[in-house]
Coordinates of N, CA and C in Angstrom, one line a residue:
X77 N -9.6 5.0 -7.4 CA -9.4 4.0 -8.4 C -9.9 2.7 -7.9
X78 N -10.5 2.3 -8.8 CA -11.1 0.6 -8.5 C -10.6 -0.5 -8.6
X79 N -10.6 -1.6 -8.2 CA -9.7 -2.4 -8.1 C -10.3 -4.0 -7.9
X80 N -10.4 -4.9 -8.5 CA -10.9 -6.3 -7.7 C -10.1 -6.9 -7.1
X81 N -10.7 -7.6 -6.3 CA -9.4 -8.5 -5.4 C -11.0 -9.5 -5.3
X82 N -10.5 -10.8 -6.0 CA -11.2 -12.0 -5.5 C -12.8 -11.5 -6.1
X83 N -13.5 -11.5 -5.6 CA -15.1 -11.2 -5.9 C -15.8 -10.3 -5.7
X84 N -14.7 -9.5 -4.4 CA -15.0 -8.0 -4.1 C -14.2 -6.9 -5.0
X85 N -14.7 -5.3 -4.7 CA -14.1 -5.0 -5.7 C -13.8 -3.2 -4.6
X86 N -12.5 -3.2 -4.3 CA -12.3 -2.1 -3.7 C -12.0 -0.8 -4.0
X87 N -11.6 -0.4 -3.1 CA -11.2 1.6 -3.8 C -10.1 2.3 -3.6
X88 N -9.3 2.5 -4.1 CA -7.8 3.1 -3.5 C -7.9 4.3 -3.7
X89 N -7.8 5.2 -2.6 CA -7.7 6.4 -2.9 C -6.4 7.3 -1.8
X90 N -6.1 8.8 -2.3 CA -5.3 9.2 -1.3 C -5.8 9.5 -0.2
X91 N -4.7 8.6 0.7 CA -4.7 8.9 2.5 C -6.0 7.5 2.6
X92 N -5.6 6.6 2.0 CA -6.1 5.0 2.4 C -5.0 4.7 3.0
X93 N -5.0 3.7 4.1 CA -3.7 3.1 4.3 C -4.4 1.6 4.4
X94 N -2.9 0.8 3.8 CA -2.9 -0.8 4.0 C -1.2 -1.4 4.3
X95 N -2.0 -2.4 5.1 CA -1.0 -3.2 5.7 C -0.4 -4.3 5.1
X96 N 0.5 -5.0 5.5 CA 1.1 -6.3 5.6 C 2.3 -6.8 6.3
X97 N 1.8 -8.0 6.9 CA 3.1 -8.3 7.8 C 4.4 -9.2 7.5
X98 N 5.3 -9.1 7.6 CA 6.1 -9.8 6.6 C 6.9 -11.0 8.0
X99 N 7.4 -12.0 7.2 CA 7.8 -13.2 7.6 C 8.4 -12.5 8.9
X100 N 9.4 -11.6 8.9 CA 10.4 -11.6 10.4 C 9.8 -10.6 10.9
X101 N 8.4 -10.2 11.3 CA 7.6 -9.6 12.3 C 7.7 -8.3 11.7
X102 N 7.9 -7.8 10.8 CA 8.2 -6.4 10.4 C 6.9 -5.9 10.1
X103 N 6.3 -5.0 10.2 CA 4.6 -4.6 10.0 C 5.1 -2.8 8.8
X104 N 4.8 -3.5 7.8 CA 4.7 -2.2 7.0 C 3.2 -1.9 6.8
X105 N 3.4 -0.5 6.8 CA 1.3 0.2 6.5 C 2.0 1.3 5.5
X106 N 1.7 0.9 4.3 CA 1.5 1.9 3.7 C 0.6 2.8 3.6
X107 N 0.8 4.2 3.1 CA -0.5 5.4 3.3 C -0.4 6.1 1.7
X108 N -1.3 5.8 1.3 CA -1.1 6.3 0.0 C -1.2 7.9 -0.5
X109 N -0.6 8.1 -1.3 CA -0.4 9.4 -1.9 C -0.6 10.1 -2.7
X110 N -1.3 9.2 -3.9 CA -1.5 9.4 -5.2 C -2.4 8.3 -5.4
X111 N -3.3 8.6 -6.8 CA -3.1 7.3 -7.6 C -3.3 7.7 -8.7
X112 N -3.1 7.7 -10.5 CA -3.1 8.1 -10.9 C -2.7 7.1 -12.7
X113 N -3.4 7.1 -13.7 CA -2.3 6.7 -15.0 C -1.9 7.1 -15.1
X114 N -0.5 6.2 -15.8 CA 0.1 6.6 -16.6 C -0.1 7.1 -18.3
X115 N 1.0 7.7 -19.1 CA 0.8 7.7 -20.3 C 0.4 6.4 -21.3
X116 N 0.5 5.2 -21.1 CA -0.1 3.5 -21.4 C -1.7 3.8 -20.8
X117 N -2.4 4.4 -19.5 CA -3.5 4.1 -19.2 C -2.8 3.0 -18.1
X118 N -1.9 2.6 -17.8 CA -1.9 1.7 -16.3 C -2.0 2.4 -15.5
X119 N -2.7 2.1 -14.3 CA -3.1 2.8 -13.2 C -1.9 2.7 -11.9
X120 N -1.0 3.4 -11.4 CA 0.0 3.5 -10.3 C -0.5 4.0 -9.1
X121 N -0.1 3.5 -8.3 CA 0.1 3.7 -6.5 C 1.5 4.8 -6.7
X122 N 1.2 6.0 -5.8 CA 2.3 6.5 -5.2 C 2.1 6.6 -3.5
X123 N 2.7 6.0 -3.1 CA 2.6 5.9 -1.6 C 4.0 5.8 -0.9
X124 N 3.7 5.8 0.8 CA 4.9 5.6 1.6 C 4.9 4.7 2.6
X125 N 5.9 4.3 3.1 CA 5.6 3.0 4.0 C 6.6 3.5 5.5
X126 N 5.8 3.0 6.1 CA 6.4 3.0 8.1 C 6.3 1.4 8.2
X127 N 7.6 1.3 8.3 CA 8.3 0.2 9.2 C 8.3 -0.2 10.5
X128 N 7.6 -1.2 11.4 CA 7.6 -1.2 12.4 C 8.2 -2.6 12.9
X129 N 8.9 -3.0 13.6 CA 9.7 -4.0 14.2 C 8.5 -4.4 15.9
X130 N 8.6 -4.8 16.1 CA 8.1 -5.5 17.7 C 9.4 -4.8 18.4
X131 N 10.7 -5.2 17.7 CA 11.8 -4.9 19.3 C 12.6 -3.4 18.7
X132 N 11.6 -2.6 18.1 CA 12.3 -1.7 17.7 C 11.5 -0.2 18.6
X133 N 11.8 0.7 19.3 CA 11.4 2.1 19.8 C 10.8 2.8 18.6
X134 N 11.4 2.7 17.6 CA 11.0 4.3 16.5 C 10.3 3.2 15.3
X135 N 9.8 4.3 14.5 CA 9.3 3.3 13.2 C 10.1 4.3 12.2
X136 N 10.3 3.4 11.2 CA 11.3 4.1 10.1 C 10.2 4.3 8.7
X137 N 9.9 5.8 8.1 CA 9.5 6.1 6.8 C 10.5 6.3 5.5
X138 N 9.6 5.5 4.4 CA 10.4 5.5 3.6 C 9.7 5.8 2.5
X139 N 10.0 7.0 1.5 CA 9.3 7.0 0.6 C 9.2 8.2 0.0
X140 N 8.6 8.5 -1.1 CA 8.0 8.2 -1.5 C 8.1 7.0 -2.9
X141 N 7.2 5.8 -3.2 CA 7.4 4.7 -3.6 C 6.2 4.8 -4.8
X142 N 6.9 4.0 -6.1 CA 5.0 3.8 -6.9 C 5.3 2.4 -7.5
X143 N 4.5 2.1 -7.4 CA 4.1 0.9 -8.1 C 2.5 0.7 -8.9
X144 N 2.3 -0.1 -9.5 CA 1.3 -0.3 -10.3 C 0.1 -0.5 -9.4
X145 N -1.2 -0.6 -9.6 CA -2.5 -0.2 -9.1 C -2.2 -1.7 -8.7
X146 N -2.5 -3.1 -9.8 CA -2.6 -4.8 -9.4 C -1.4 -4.8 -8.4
X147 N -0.6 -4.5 -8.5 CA 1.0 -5.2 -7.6 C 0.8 -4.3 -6.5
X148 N 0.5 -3.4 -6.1 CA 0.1 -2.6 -5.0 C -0.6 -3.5 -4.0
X149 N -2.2 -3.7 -4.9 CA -3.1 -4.6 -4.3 C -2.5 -5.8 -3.6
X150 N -1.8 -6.5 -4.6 CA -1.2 -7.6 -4.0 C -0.4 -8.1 -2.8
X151 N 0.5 -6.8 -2.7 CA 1.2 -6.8 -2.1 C 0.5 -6.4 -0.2
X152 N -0.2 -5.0 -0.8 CA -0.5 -4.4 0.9 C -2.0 -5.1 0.9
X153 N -2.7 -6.0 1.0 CA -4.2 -6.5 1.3 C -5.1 -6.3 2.5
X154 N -4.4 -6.0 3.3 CA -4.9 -5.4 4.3 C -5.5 -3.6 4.7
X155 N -6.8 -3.6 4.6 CA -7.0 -2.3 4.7 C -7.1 -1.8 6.3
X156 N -6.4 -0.4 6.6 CA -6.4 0.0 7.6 C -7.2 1.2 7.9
X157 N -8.1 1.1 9.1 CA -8.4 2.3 9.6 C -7.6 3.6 9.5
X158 N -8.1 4.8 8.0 CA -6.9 6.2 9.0 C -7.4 6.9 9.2

């Protein structure tokens, strides 16, 4: 699924992962699982997210999660090597 962000225009597909780091060091990467419309024709994210802390041993998974194709984008911006 295609996607613009700004003037580029990207690709989400399953087993893409993206990141973001959140204000108290927390580093979520989500890995996606799906993507897919709905019955409307809106395009959804189903994915899962690992939790990682700096002062934490383990990372914590949580999921599975969906959100919309645009609020997905917004939220994880960062593409990750998987």
């Amino acid at each position: 699924m295609f996607f613009k962000r700004g003037k580029s225009v990207e690709y989400i597909k399953a087993g893409s992962s993206f990141r973001r780091k959140r204000t108290d060091a927390t580093i979520e990467t989500a890995r996606v699982l799906s993507v897919a419309s709905d019955s409307f024709g809106i395009p959804h994210v189903r994915f899962e997210v690992v939790f990682e802390k700096p002062c934490m041993a383990s990372r914590v998974v949580d999921g599975p999660r969906v959100l919309a194709l645009n609020t997905f984008a917004d939220m994880y911006e960062e593409r990750v090597a998987s």
